[in-house]
Amino acid sequence: MRNEEVARILFEISEYLEMQNIAFKPRAYEKAAQTIADLEEDIQTIADLEEDINDIYKKGGLKALEEIPGVGKSIAEKIEELLKTGKLKYYEGLKKRTPVDLSQFSNIEGLGPKKIKVLHQKLGITSLEELEQAAKKARIQKLEGFGPKSEENILKGIEFARGHKGRFLLGYAIPLAEKIESRLKALPGVEKAIIAGSYRRFKETVGDLDMLVVSKKPKEVMDYFVSQPEVARVLAHGKTKSSVTLENGIDVDIRVVLAKSYGAALAYFTGSKDHNVAMRIIAQKKGWKLNEYGLFDGQRQITGKTEEEIYKKLGLTYVEPEMRENWGELELSLKNKLPKLIGYGELEGDLQVQSNWSDGANSIKELAQTAVKQGLKYIAITDHTKRLAMAHGLDEKRLREQAKEIDRVNKEMRGKIKILKGSECDILKNGELDLSDDALKELDIVGVSVHSYFNLPKEEQTERIKKAMQNKNVDIIFHPTGRLINRRKAYEVDMEEIIKVAKETGTVFEIDAFPDRLDLNDENIRKSVEAGVKMSIDSDAHSIGHFGYLELGVAQARRGWAKKSDIINAWPLDKMKSFLKK
Ligand code: DGT
Ligand code: ZN
Ligand code: CA
Ligand code: CA
């Protein structure tokens, strides 16, 4: 059982207790849950982290659990039961005694157990559907303690909770998708096999996978496709089209097309739909018709074999899949003015890497050796700072010790890679930093980030980050909006203002490439590119396996129309370093 799950159950217990008007106890459970959730938040969703709650328990037993801030004897025992058995009798009992399943409301902001209780008592609400109906009928705003504003927030919250249902993180879909793609490529008679759709556009999440195959033996392809080991359910099994649901919940559609239509089908199924519609209009203006079979002048196929030919015939330069969102790319393409996007494999360094000095799993040397294998020429070691005690954040003294270790490894690895001294320094609530300026001054790379107080009012949050950027030692804002895809919204912040100050102060924004972060997102990357704010693409690695995520960051950068000149760690070390604030 992961930290997140333990925290969720403790939270729920506090809510059930609160619904029963029990005093004090709810607060204790909430506090314990918060500590455990923060633990998870700071170290992210990493399977091999050293200090997850299981490890704490394994190493130190019940006593170690009690040492977690906010966890007393009674809660520690409950955590122990959870970790040992995966269940908790106390929790099950509470659940049974309450008529409403609270967990379904957990994503809706501002709707605590007290309010849920009122909604249940006054309106008989027990589910999201009933909540939505009541809100839409404006029945909620009439209740005491609610108003039109909270009713609106409830509707927004429901939308948010639903909107993410069934979308999968691209980064976690890739390994299996690649496996399926290469299996199909290897089938006899298959000329081409490729996954199109949002997957090919590298959208941060994918709804399903859309596979396209060119083969003269469609029946064999279909039969093989539906019988793969990961298939949980066959939704359709046709002659040239099939659909399945995989064990992990992702749907995969497949279509077999003729070689002469491959380009047209690929363009069609890559989308986006809006890009396709705009393309079709361009064709229509020339008196032609564009569909998934080709570009046609009446009955005659003008072209359709490749995407490149289709763009060309339409008077367009080729548009990279990552740009096909109808965000203005076709206008630029018509004028031959598309930006030259940063390429895959063009990064020379990685500016956010955590070692086992804080919550990473590997030593500095192991990280450096792996980075060399990945073709990187420099990495910055950026361990957490002391405020993140549970992640073993570094204080000034340990940072100085670490510097010596980095010097030592640099000597050993001379000529192979350069290890930079860095930090992922916490931005405190008031915008001050978790390390002294004297300590920060000694570092090559100072990254700063928000790991607490996500819910500050927009103005305060904006001021907090502005203040951090105004510190002359600060080079990069790590994961600038703090969102976790499908789990946590970005904190409220005035992005335009932040971008302006970044430009003024020469502060770099990070594109954190971790699959559930991808922060900045595509839209904010574009705004930054337009404003001339430079960015870095970092893995946020917490173990040697995570360097592979860098390319996901490159994809995101491409979706934000970033060029090599926008990304400082695509530059040689000297150039990158001389760009940073002095
Ligand atoms: P997803 O799966 O929700 O992440 O997003 P997509 O973009 O992969 O969308 P999907 O799977 O529904 O459809 C795949 C592609 O097929 C889509 O990107 C464009 C194309 N497509 C689907 N429906 C339509 C449509 O009604 N009109 C046009 N022009 N294209 C469509
Ligand atoms: Zn970390
Ligand atoms: Ca799709
Ligand atoms: Ca689809």
XYZ file of C-alpha atoms and ligand atoms in Angstrom:
616
model
C 0.000 0.000 0.000
C 1.368 3.343 -1.087
C 1.606 6.513 0.996
C -1.090 8.108 -1.074
C -3.527 5.314 -0.334
C -2.780 5.345 3.395
C -3.245 9.117 3.465
C -6.517 8.854 1.588
C -7.938 6.388 4.075
C -6.856 8.528 7.030
C -8.434 11.553 5.391
C -11.633 9.649 4.888
C -11.655 8.521 8.489
C -11.363 12.149 9.574
C -14.269 12.998 7.310
C -16.475 10.191 8.544
C -15.716 11.193 12.121
C -16.489 14.780 11.333
C -19.808 13.830 9.788
C -20.664 12.221 13.087
C -19.855 15.448 14.930
C -17.086 13.844 16.947
C -14.748 16.370 18.531
C -10.929 16.631 18.118
C -10.385 13.213 16.596
C -11.078 14.267 13.011
C -8.357 16.887 13.249
C -5.824 14.329 14.473
C -6.527 12.005 11.547
C -6.422 14.876 9.148
C -3.049 16.006 10.407
C -1.575 12.543 10.166
C -3.008 12.126 6.683
C -1.583 15.455 5.598
C 1.916 14.582 6.750
C 1.814 11.303 4.908
C 0.338 12.914 1.798
C 3.030 15.591 1.826
C 5.646 12.946 2.033
C 4.287 11.526 -1.173
C 3.817 14.895 -2.795
C 7.385 15.941 -2.298
C 8.875 12.781 -3.549
C 6.337 12.292 -6.324
C 5.036 9.030 -7.659
C 8.128 7.030 -7.700
C 8.038 3.338 -7.136
C 11.523 2.965 -5.843
C 11.700 5.797 -3.388
C 13.613 5.008 -0.276
C 11.425 6.547 2.336
C 7.971 5.392 1.581
C 5.806 4.478 4.495
C 6.375 0.775 3.970
C 10.097 1.285 4.315
C 9.661 3.398 7.410
C 7.620 0.602 8.909
C 9.899 -2.166 7.744
C 12.942 -0.433 9.155
C 11.575 0.783 12.451
C 8.272 -0.926 13.078
C 5.439 0.649 14.995
C 7.837 2.931 16.794
C 9.068 4.534 13.592
C 5.476 5.160 12.504
C 4.841 6.957 15.773
C 7.799 9.204 15.045
C 6.138 10.623 11.951
C 4.958 14.116 12.918
C 1.260 14.083 13.793
C 1.055 10.310 14.124
C 0.286 9.116 17.633
C 0.089 5.602 19.012
C -3.487 4.892 18.009
C -3.090 6.119 14.435
C 0.250 4.343 14.122
C -1.478 1.085 15.007
C -4.082 1.686 12.353
C -1.393 2.376 9.760
C 0.302 -0.836 10.827
C -2.905 -2.786 10.290
C -3.290 -1.205 6.867
C 0.255 -1.984 5.814
C 0.100 -5.518 7.142
C -3.346 -6.568 5.955
C -4.273 -3.974 3.334
C -7.453 -3.374 5.321
C -8.596 -1.472 8.365
C -11.532 -2.709 10.419
C -12.074 0.662 12.077
C -12.399 2.354 8.700
C -14.734 -0.285 7.276
C -16.948 0.106 10.334
C -17.161 3.873 9.965
C -17.983 3.535 6.303
C -20.810 1.135 7.008
C -22.365 3.489 9.524
C -22.445 6.401 7.057
C -24.940 6.402 4.202
C -22.749 8.453 1.837
C -19.573 7.217 0.165
C -17.345 10.209 0.751
C -14.502 9.179 -1.498
C -16.391 10.163 -4.649
C -16.520 13.772 -3.471
C -12.855 14.023 -2.630
C -11.948 15.815 -5.864
C -14.464 18.563 -5.352
C -12.883 21.556 -3.774
C -14.579 23.236 -0.872
C -16.905 20.334 -0.255
C -15.884 19.002 3.108
C -17.742 16.414 5.168
C -19.730 19.035 7.081
C -21.196 20.311 3.848
C -21.755 16.844 2.477
C -23.664 16.061 5.610
C -25.916 19.076 5.078
C -26.430 18.122 1.435
C -27.362 14.631 2.492
C -29.732 15.697 5.240
C -31.490 18.470 3.344
C -31.463 17.184 -0.217
C -30.833 13.468 0.185
C -27.691 13.614 -1.953
C -25.596 10.445 -1.963
C -23.815 10.513 -5.333
C -22.045 12.798 -7.792
C -24.998 12.537 -10.182
C -27.469 13.651 -7.526
C -25.120 16.451 -6.541
C -24.905 17.619 -10.138
C -28.658 17.523 -10.616
C -29.246 19.524 -7.465
C -26.629 22.109 -8.434
C -28.037 22.457 -11.937
C -31.500 22.978 -10.509
C -30.075 25.693 -8.245
C -31.278 23.882 -5.163
C -27.938 24.055 -3.399
C -27.504 27.816 -3.327
C -30.646 28.125 -1.224
C -29.197 26.084 1.621
C -27.658 27.770 4.594
C -23.886 27.973 4.315
C -23.998 27.732 0.519
C -24.438 30.365 -2.141
C -24.451 30.787 -5.925
C -20.662 30.850 -5.892
C -20.279 27.563 -4.048
C -22.892 26.007 -6.305
C -20.861 27.058 -9.313
C -17.719 25.656 -7.735
C -19.448 22.356 -7.161
C -20.348 22.127 -10.845
C -16.820 23.007 -11.856
C -15.484 20.434 -9.415
C -17.695 17.720 -10.873
C -16.536 18.620 -14.340
C -12.924 18.435 -13.234
C -13.423 15.096 -11.523
C -15.093 13.712 -14.634
C -12.946 15.408 -17.240
C -9.918 13.414 -16.288
C -11.605 10.105 -16.011
C -10.365 7.676 -18.577
C -7.408 9.674 -19.814
C -4.012 8.077 -19.448
C -0.674 9.727 -18.878
C 1.239 9.632 -22.126
C 4.481 8.744 -20.377
C 2.977 5.648 -18.827
C 1.198 4.583 -22.026
C 4.327 4.696 -24.169
C 6.086 1.443 -23.175
C 3.109 -0.815 -23.908
C 2.135 1.179 -26.993
C 5.635 0.762 -28.394
C 5.498 -2.943 -27.696
C 2.236 -3.335 -29.598
C 3.496 -1.194 -32.428
C 6.648 -3.221 -32.883
C 4.799 -6.546 -32.684
C 2.483 -5.491 -35.470
C 5.377 -4.192 -37.529
C 6.927 -7.639 -37.314
C 3.839 -9.474 -38.622
C 4.196 -11.067 -42.052
C 2.646 -8.928 -44.766
C 2.686 -5.740 -42.708
C 4.348 -2.854 -44.516
C 3.707 -0.155 -41.958
C 2.331 0.048 -38.443
C 2.080 3.250 -36.503
C 0.072 4.709 -33.647
C -1.584 7.955 -34.703
C -4.053 10.114 -32.742
C -3.155 12.159 -29.705
C -0.352 9.686 -29.044
C 1.482 10.774 -32.165
C 0.851 14.404 -31.286
C 2.444 13.662 -27.888
C -0.463 15.075 -25.952
C 0.174 14.863 -22.206
C -2.708 12.416 -21.817
C -4.295 10.078 -24.314
C -7.916 8.984 -24.390
C -7.233 5.928 -26.513
C -4.685 4.703 -29.036
C -5.388 4.817 -32.772
C -3.344 2.374 -34.724
C -2.874 2.361 -38.460
C -1.504 -0.525 -40.478
C -0.696 -1.038 -44.147
C -0.976 -4.687 -45.057
C -2.206 -6.886 -47.838
C -3.393 -9.411 -45.272
C -5.829 -7.491 -43.109
C -7.506 -10.610 -41.728
C -4.257 -11.898 -40.221
C -3.615 -8.491 -38.711
C -7.082 -8.352 -37.146
C -6.887 -11.890 -35.767
C -3.493 -11.254 -34.250
C -4.436 -7.862 -32.869
C -7.428 -9.075 -30.859
C -5.531 -12.058 -29.472
C -2.593 -10.228 -27.903
C -1.890 -11.205 -24.310
C -2.755 -7.789 -22.852
C -6.217 -7.710 -24.416
C -8.895 -7.796 -21.729
C -11.930 -7.275 -23.924
C -12.635 -7.298 -27.660
C -14.988 -4.441 -28.466
C -15.080 -4.998 -32.232
C -13.466 -7.504 -34.565
C -13.985 -6.576 -38.200
C -12.306 -7.123 -41.551
C -10.196 -3.970 -41.539
C -11.188 -2.362 -38.216
C -11.072 -3.641 -34.661
C -11.109 -2.268 -31.136
C -9.956 -3.754 -27.869
C -9.596 -2.757 -24.250
C -6.268 -3.668 -22.712
C -5.839 -4.930 -19.164
C -4.634 -1.514 -18.053
C -7.892 0.035 -19.240
C -6.692 1.689 -22.437
C -8.731 1.171 -25.596
C -6.876 0.570 -28.825
C -8.470 1.028 -32.243
C -6.848 -0.424 -35.312
C -7.459 0.098 -38.999
C -5.832 -1.492 -41.997
C -5.561 0.738 -45.048
C -4.139 0.486 -48.559
C -0.706 1.897 -49.259
C -2.122 4.487 -51.632
C -4.212 5.940 -48.794
C -1.635 5.630 -46.022
C -0.666 9.317 -45.881
C -4.266 10.486 -45.969
C -5.324 8.010 -43.286
C -2.313 8.898 -41.142
C -3.099 12.602 -41.396
C -6.762 11.949 -40.659
C -6.196 9.727 -37.637
C -3.378 11.820 -36.264
C -5.705 14.778 -36.029
C -6.311 16.864 -34.219
C -9.845 17.070 -35.432
C -9.607 20.860 -35.572
C -6.439 20.683 -37.622
C -8.140 18.211 -39.984
C -11.146 20.445 -40.449
C -8.912 23.408 -41.283
C -6.993 21.249 -43.784
C -10.199 20.167 -45.461
C -11.281 23.767 -45.856
C -7.990 24.586 -47.576
C -8.614 21.680 -49.970
C -12.175 22.809 -50.624
C -10.976 26.288 -51.534
C -8.958 24.682 -54.306
C -12.055 22.801 -55.456
C -10.758 19.504 -54.059
C -11.822 17.093 -51.402
C -9.673 15.708 -48.579
C -10.644 12.663 -46.551
C -8.999 9.630 -44.973
C -8.595 7.973 -48.415
C -6.758 10.795 -50.104
C -6.896 14.185 -51.754
C -9.381 14.107 -54.617
C -10.297 16.161 -57.641
C -13.753 14.731 -58.267
C -13.236 10.975 -58.484
C -9.536 11.234 -59.258
C -7.073 10.751 -56.431
C -4.486 13.516 -56.635
C -2.379 12.049 -53.848
C -2.696 10.233 -50.528
C 0.316 7.959 -50.197
C 2.248 10.225 -47.850
C 1.422 13.141 -45.569
C 4.226 15.192 -47.072
C 2.652 15.011 -50.545
C -0.719 16.073 -49.228
C 0.670 19.147 -47.486
C 2.688 19.980 -50.571
C -0.226 19.720 -53.004
C -2.204 22.005 -50.753
C 0.564 24.616 -50.896
C 1.611 23.951 -47.312
C 4.899 23.063 -45.691
C 4.868 19.909 -43.581
C 3.454 20.400 -40.096
C 4.972 18.312 -37.309
C 2.316 16.206 -35.501
C 3.025 17.992 -32.200
C 1.845 21.241 -33.781
C -1.393 19.982 -35.286
C -3.817 21.609 -32.893
C -5.089 24.408 -35.109
C -3.339 26.958 -32.953
C -2.246 28.976 -35.999
C 0.160 26.427 -37.475
C -1.573 26.264 -40.851
C -1.405 30.023 -41.337
C 2.357 29.851 -40.732
C 2.671 26.761 -42.892
C 0.999 28.562 -45.808
C 3.609 31.319 -45.544
C 6.454 28.851 -45.033
C 7.081 30.391 -41.641
C 6.789 27.440 -39.278
C 9.374 27.475 -36.477
C 12.114 24.863 -36.565
C 11.253 22.921 -33.435
C 13.825 21.594 -31.020
C 14.648 18.042 -32.095
C 14.550 14.787 -30.165
C 17.998 13.886 -28.912
C 19.179 17.487 -28.886
C 19.519 17.955 -25.138
C 23.074 18.217 -23.853
C 22.291 18.370 -20.175
C 19.745 17.824 -17.433
C 19.318 20.516 -14.805
C 17.134 18.769 -12.241
C 18.381 15.502 -10.788
C 17.928 14.230 -7.227
C 20.501 11.957 -5.645
C 20.421 9.770 -2.550
C 21.567 12.801 -0.580
C 17.867 13.631 -0.443
C 15.035 11.498 -1.821
C 16.683 10.084 -4.934
C 17.525 6.394 -5.129
C 21.032 6.615 -6.575
C 24.438 8.026 -5.766
C 25.845 10.997 -7.621
C 28.266 8.741 -9.419
C 25.586 6.279 -10.540
C 23.520 9.154 -11.857
C 26.461 10.616 -13.724
C 27.367 7.265 -15.264
C 23.819 6.756 -16.497
C 23.664 10.291 -17.844
C 26.798 9.566 -19.879
C 25.086 6.520 -21.375
C 22.131 8.710 -22.291
C 24.471 10.975 -24.220
C 24.341 13.880 -21.797
C 27.348 16.150 -21.353
C 26.323 17.756 -18.084
C 23.882 17.268 -15.227
C 23.058 19.350 -12.189
C 22.561 17.592 -8.870
C 19.646 19.416 -7.305
C 18.668 17.797 -4.059
C 15.806 19.037 -1.922
C 16.413 21.445 0.928
C 15.837 21.177 4.654
C 12.174 22.188 4.795
C 11.398 18.880 3.138
C 12.567 16.952 6.145
C 10.831 13.748 5.098
C 12.733 13.864 1.801
C 15.982 14.361 3.743
C 16.368 17.882 2.416
C 19.861 19.344 2.689
C 20.859 22.183 4.980
C 23.822 24.464 4.326
C 26.246 22.141 6.011
C 25.303 19.022 4.082
C 25.248 21.058 0.881
C 28.892 21.978 1.484
C 29.722 18.319 2.086
C 27.933 17.391 -1.078
C 29.996 19.924 -3.017
C 33.133 18.045 -2.015
C 31.639 14.776 -3.180
C 30.711 16.359 -6.519
C 34.276 17.652 -6.908
C 35.538 14.156 -6.259
C 33.222 12.479 -8.800
C 33.934 15.194 -11.336
C 37.620 14.383 -11.065
C 36.932 10.695 -11.629
C 34.729 11.332 -14.612
C 36.701 14.101 -16.224
C 36.241 14.211 -19.985
C 33.027 12.215 -19.828
C 30.556 14.515 -18.132
C 30.446 17.627 -15.993
C 28.440 17.504 -12.782
C 27.117 20.861 -11.684
C 26.380 21.812 -8.118
C 22.768 22.694 -7.693
C 19.739 22.702 -5.491
C 16.017 22.322 -5.629
C 15.501 24.932 -2.978
C 12.079 25.307 -1.410
C 10.273 28.589 -1.834
C 8.879 29.348 1.593
C 5.411 30.736 2.098
C 6.600 34.337 2.048
C 8.740 33.965 -1.064
C 11.990 33.653 0.841
C 14.168 30.662 0.200
C 15.012 27.663 2.329
C 18.792 28.227 2.060
C 20.860 31.295 2.795
C 22.022 33.499 -0.038
C 25.605 32.732 0.927
C 25.010 29.036 0.359
C 23.123 29.586 -2.890
C 25.852 31.846 -4.240
C 28.281 28.941 -4.227
C 26.124 26.826 -6.547
C 26.225 26.525 -10.332
C 22.474 26.083 -10.690
C 19.824 27.243 -8.293
C 16.408 25.819 -9.001
C 13.574 26.804 -6.714
C 10.143 25.344 -6.313
C 6.890 25.414 -4.434
C 6.204 22.294 -2.373
C 3.787 23.725 0.173
C 0.885 26.157 0.537
C -0.575 25.304 -2.848
C -3.822 27.023 -1.951
C -2.673 30.592 -1.381
C -4.820 33.252 -3.012
C -3.684 34.030 -6.550
C -2.158 37.376 -5.682
C -0.177 36.018 -2.762
C 1.045 33.010 -4.741
C 2.120 35.279 -7.586
C 3.982 37.601 -5.227
C 5.641 34.617 -3.571
C 7.058 33.329 -6.837
C 7.951 36.809 -8.064
C 9.965 37.373 -4.931
C 11.863 34.147 -5.521
C 12.624 35.151 -9.114
C 13.933 38.503 -7.938
C 16.602 36.769 -5.886
C 19.802 37.147 -7.902
C 20.938 33.637 -7.030
C 17.873 31.979 -8.503
C 18.315 30.597 -11.997
C 15.321 28.353 -12.660
C 11.776 27.947 -11.407
C 11.223 24.209 -11.252
C 7.811 22.768 -12.206
C 6.450 26.320 -12.253
C 2.721 25.654 -11.819
C 2.833 22.654 -9.483
C 0.155 20.678 -11.251
C 0.077 16.895 -11.150
C -1.846 15.630 -14.152
C -5.112 13.946 -13.150
C -4.321 14.547 -9.479
C -3.740 18.158 -8.611
C -4.610 21.351 -10.394
C -1.991 24.029 -10.963
C -1.928 26.499 -8.132
C -3.583 29.824 -8.753
C -0.989 32.116 -10.208
C -0.962 35.049 -12.604
C 1.009 33.457 -15.406
C 1.256 36.609 -17.524
C 2.789 38.451 -14.597
C 5.174 35.600 -13.789
C 6.309 35.465 -17.403
C 6.907 39.200 -17.419
C 9.046 39.042 -14.292
C 10.941 36.023 -15.597
C 11.834 38.030 -18.668
C 12.884 41.051 -16.616
C 15.002 39.063 -14.205
C 16.410 36.553 -16.693
C 14.875 33.662 -14.786
C 14.474 30.386 -16.647
C 11.322 28.265 -16.507
C 11.563 24.547 -16.276
C 9.680 22.113 -18.434
C 9.627 19.277 -15.942
C 9.510 16.123 -18.029
C 8.210 13.772 -15.352
C 5.142 12.043 -16.864
C 2.606 13.369 -14.371
C 4.094 16.852 -14.234
C 4.910 18.074 -17.745
C 5.040 21.455 -16.160
C 5.132 23.958 -17.898
C 2.380 22.637 -20.125
C 2.202 23.224 -23.870
C 0.174 26.405 -23.636
C 2.453 28.063 -21.093
C 5.504 27.011 -23.093
C 4.089 28.836 -26.075
C 3.464 31.954 -24.027
C 7.023 31.796 -22.731
C 8.455 31.324 -26.205
C 6.490 34.354 -27.393
C 7.695 36.431 -24.458
C 11.306 35.394 -25.015
C 11.615 33.605 -21.675
C 14.130 30.765 -21.842
C 13.368 27.286 -20.564
C 15.150 24.130 -19.478
C 13.885 20.603 -20.054
C 14.669 18.467 -17.003
C 13.943 14.883 -16.102
C 13.395 15.560 -12.371
C 15.040 12.153 -12.065
C 14.839 10.443 -8.697
C 16.547 7.338 -10.027
C 18.699 6.329 -12.977
C 15.658 5.025 -14.857
C 14.136 8.479 -15.070
C 16.528 10.120 -17.514
C 14.411 8.510 -20.225
C 11.648 10.998 -19.449
C 13.697 13.843 -20.928
C 12.350 13.130 -24.393
C 8.826 13.504 -23.061
C 9.833 17.006 -22.077
C 11.199 17.594 -25.558
C 7.827 16.495 -26.956
C 6.041 18.927 -24.681
C 8.430 21.700 -25.718
C 7.655 20.939 -29.354
C 3.940 21.117 -28.592
C 4.697 24.580 -27.221
C 6.555 25.502 -30.444
C 9.929 25.791 -28.725
C 13.109 25.974 -30.771
C 16.577 24.908 -29.753
C 17.377 28.546 -29.025
C 14.596 28.605 -26.400
C 15.956 25.682 -24.380
C 19.116 26.412 -22.421
C 20.131 22.807 -21.798
C 20.081 22.119 -25.512
C 23.090 24.420 -25.598
C 26.727 23.545 -24.907
C 27.714 23.872 -21.251
C 29.682 27.113 -21.577
C 26.935 28.887 -23.431
C 24.337 27.615 -20.994
C 26.354 28.727 -17.973
C 27.112 32.154 -19.284
C 23.408 32.716 -19.857
C 22.519 32.153 -16.209
C 22.250 35.050 -13.773
C 25.582 36.106 -12.389
P -7.824 11.223 -27.575
O -7.898 9.823 -28.037
O -9.036 11.684 -26.906
O -6.620 11.486 -26.776
O -7.684 12.189 -28.873
P -7.454 11.827 -30.388
O -7.014 13.082 -31.056
O -6.571 10.661 -30.533
O -8.927 11.557 -30.902
P -9.685 10.217 -31.302
O -9.038 9.005 -30.766
O -11.096 10.451 -30.936
O -9.609 10.227 -32.867
C -8.375 10.043 -33.537
C -8.263 11.022 -34.663
O -9.291 10.778 -35.633
C -8.472 12.461 -34.249
O -7.291 13.043 -33.750
C -8.908 13.087 -35.530
C -9.688 12.004 -36.199
N -11.110 12.215 -36.009
C -11.913 11.613 -35.120
N -13.169 12.056 -35.258
C -13.149 12.961 -36.231
C -14.140 13.785 -36.856
O -15.305 13.767 -36.512
N -13.725 14.595 -37.850
C -12.417 14.647 -38.260
N -12.063 15.472 -39.231
N -11.480 13.899 -37.709
C -11.832 13.070 -36.711
Zn 12.499 15.055 -5.000
Ca -6.943 8.614 -29.639
Ca -9.868 6.625 -31.142
